[in-house]
């Protein structure tokens, strides 16, 4: 589906949030600046989490509590190099809603059911070269919130892995 701007991305987040419950895992894929954190912010807002959802750059994972409900755990796996490291975060998957940016390659053996959201920026890219990890790009890596960040449509596709999501209304 086509997502015209950040506000629409947040609305998609709200639609996803409406389907989420404890034990759910959502993987977000897409290049730097695609809109993964923007989507997560929309999910967090709709879930009514405490605390602003930002890029958890230096903490890798941030837990956002909710009054009497499953917390949202937001993981940025950009710097995680192995599933072992993800395991080291000791996330309580079963009693949390977990969203992982860049987690697609890390989840094997850790989970077997997830919703995956792919975000593509059809009209060109990001200043940071895609693919390669640039050690000097720290300030740009997780936040593309500079004023020059153009509003452009994104192409978003949602897929599911495992029985949990088999009949989800989110699947296109
Ligand atoms: N259609 C759109 N959907 C989502 N974000 C958009 C869109 N158009 C422009 N943006 C901007 O792109 C940037 C996305 O950054 P971010 O969500 O941090 O990306 P990521 O977490 O994937 O690296 C934000 O500055 C956002 O305002
Ligand atoms: Mg991000």
XYZ file of C-alpha atoms and ligand atoms in Angstrom:
200
model
C 0.000 0.000 0.000
C 1.031 3.569 -0.568
C 1.702 5.711 2.500
C 1.828 9.341 1.500
C 3.422 11.038 4.488
C 4.539 10.567 8.105
C 1.015 11.205 9.414
C -0.342 8.383 7.259
C 2.491 6.197 8.502
C 1.386 6.898 12.069
C -2.179 5.977 11.107
C -0.938 2.676 9.741
C 0.768 2.242 13.099
C -2.580 2.704 14.816
C -4.177 0.071 12.574
C -1.396 -2.353 13.414
C -1.578 -1.500 17.110
C -5.263 -2.407 17.165
C -4.295 -6.012 16.338
C -1.448 -6.368 18.791
C -1.441 -8.239 22.066
C 1.099 -9.688 24.488
C 3.395 -12.179 22.801
C 3.271 -10.490 19.411
C 6.378 -9.708 17.423
C 6.602 -7.207 14.578
C 9.678 -6.946 12.353
C 10.269 -3.730 10.441
C 12.411 -3.793 7.322
C 13.586 -0.945 5.143
C 16.619 1.200 4.549
C 17.747 4.022 6.792
C 15.146 6.742 6.822
C 12.458 4.482 5.397
C 10.104 5.233 8.259
C 10.490 2.309 10.670
C 10.754 4.484 13.750
C 7.960 6.733 12.486
C 5.734 3.670 12.201
C 6.778 2.484 15.649
C 5.943 5.902 17.059
C 2.441 5.550 15.616
C 2.079 2.103 17.116
C 3.285 3.357 20.483
C 0.934 6.321 20.463
C -2.047 4.126 19.643
C -1.080 1.656 22.343
C -0.940 4.518 24.806
C 2.595 3.821 25.939
C 4.336 5.946 28.477
C 7.351 7.821 27.166
C 8.162 9.049 23.689
C 9.124 6.448 21.118
C 12.459 7.498 19.644
C 15.312 5.640 18.012
C 16.825 3.518 20.746
C 20.266 4.114 19.307
C 22.474 3.527 22.266
C 20.288 1.321 24.374
C 19.395 -1.151 21.585
C 16.068 -1.818 23.237
C 13.682 0.382 25.115
C 10.702 -0.769 27.126
C 7.634 1.468 27.165
C 5.321 0.508 30.011
C 1.557 0.672 29.810
C -0.842 0.881 32.694
C -2.074 -2.631 33.389
C -1.202 -3.873 29.904
C 1.629 -5.542 28.058
C 4.548 -3.150 27.560
C 5.899 -2.213 24.140
C 9.520 -3.241 23.691
C 11.188 -1.359 20.839
C 14.432 -2.882 19.564
C 16.785 -1.295 17.079
C 18.896 -4.176 15.876
C 21.061 -2.060 13.581
C 24.061 -2.620 15.789
C 23.223 -6.128 16.847
C 25.420 -8.505 14.950
C 24.053 -11.827 16.001
C 20.992 -13.566 17.299
C 23.074 -14.255 20.391
C 23.254 -10.557 21.153
C 19.531 -10.254 20.701
C 19.143 -13.118 23.115
C 21.388 -11.264 25.555
C 18.835 -8.476 25.759
C 16.671 -10.904 27.709
C 13.421 -9.667 26.263
C 10.322 -11.166 27.785
C 8.648 -11.904 24.456
C 5.656 -13.718 25.892
C 4.397 -10.865 28.026
C 5.388 -7.978 25.775
C 4.589 -6.562 22.378
C 7.970 -6.494 20.645
C 8.878 -4.388 17.615
C 12.282 -4.934 16.038
C 13.808 -2.602 13.477
C 16.350 -4.410 11.268
C 15.497 -7.724 12.893
C 14.700 -9.854 9.862
C 17.915 -11.847 9.903
C 18.104 -12.253 13.640
C 14.867 -13.890 14.606
C 15.500 -17.422 13.454
C 15.543 -19.678 16.471
C 14.216 -16.953 18.718
C 10.686 -16.711 17.409
C 8.592 -18.563 14.883
C 5.664 -16.229 14.439
C 5.806 -12.602 13.460
C 4.308 -9.873 11.389
C 6.760 -8.257 9.019
C 6.394 -4.808 7.562
C 8.508 -3.799 4.577
C 8.893 -0.115 3.856
C 10.334 1.020 0.539
C 11.172 4.504 -0.548
C 10.399 4.434 -4.268
C 11.853 7.808 -5.149
C 15.422 7.463 -4.256
C 17.363 7.355 -1.223
C 18.995 8.552 1.710
C 22.254 10.413 1.947
C 23.756 7.546 3.908
C 24.728 4.824 1.450
C 22.457 1.843 1.731
C 23.815 -1.503 2.726
C 27.236 -0.720 4.071
C 27.605 0.084 7.720
C 29.389 3.377 8.005
C 31.035 3.703 11.381
C 31.119 7.483 11.073
C 27.440 7.832 10.348
C 26.367 7.467 13.955
C 24.468 10.711 14.125
C 22.544 9.937 10.980
C 21.975 6.283 11.392
C 18.805 6.136 13.389
C 17.408 9.557 13.128
C 16.457 11.201 9.925
C 14.605 13.982 11.582
C 16.473 16.856 10.000
C 14.365 19.542 8.360
C 15.524 18.426 4.931
C 13.917 15.029 5.274
C 11.484 15.280 2.399
C 7.977 14.031 2.695
C 7.647 11.367 0.046
C 5.333 8.406 -0.367
C 6.456 5.030 0.892
C 5.408 1.656 -0.428
C 4.523 -0.588 2.479
C 3.788 -4.286 2.401
C 2.776 -6.430 5.322
C 3.382 -10.147 5.502
C 3.058 -12.760 8.182
C 4.979 -15.755 9.354
C 3.203 -18.360 11.419
C -0.353 -19.237 12.300
C -0.914 -16.314 14.645
C -1.270 -13.903 11.739
C -2.769 -16.236 9.167
C -6.149 -14.488 9.072
C -5.038 -11.028 10.051
C -6.937 -8.143 8.446
C -3.575 -6.406 8.158
C -2.408 -8.718 5.378
C -2.931 -7.269 1.958
N 5.659 8.784 3.666
C 6.465 8.827 4.735
N 6.348 7.885 5.700
C 7.164 7.896 6.762
N 8.144 8.787 6.995
C 8.309 9.754 6.066
C 7.480 9.803 4.909
N 7.887 10.869 4.173
C 8.900 11.422 4.837
N 9.169 10.780 5.975
C 10.255 11.143 6.907
O 11.267 10.161 6.772
C 11.924 9.992 8.021
C 11.871 8.538 8.455
O 12.742 8.368 9.546
P 12.680 7.132 10.518
O 11.264 6.802 10.819
O 13.585 7.424 11.663
O 13.306 5.983 9.577
P 13.993 4.607 10.000
O 13.619 4.300 11.417
O 13.425 3.620 9.005
O 15.473 4.794 9.798
C 11.229 10.912 9.017
O 11.961 12.120 9.087
C 9.874 11.134 8.364
O 9.311 12.379 8.745
Mg 14.805 3.792 13.086
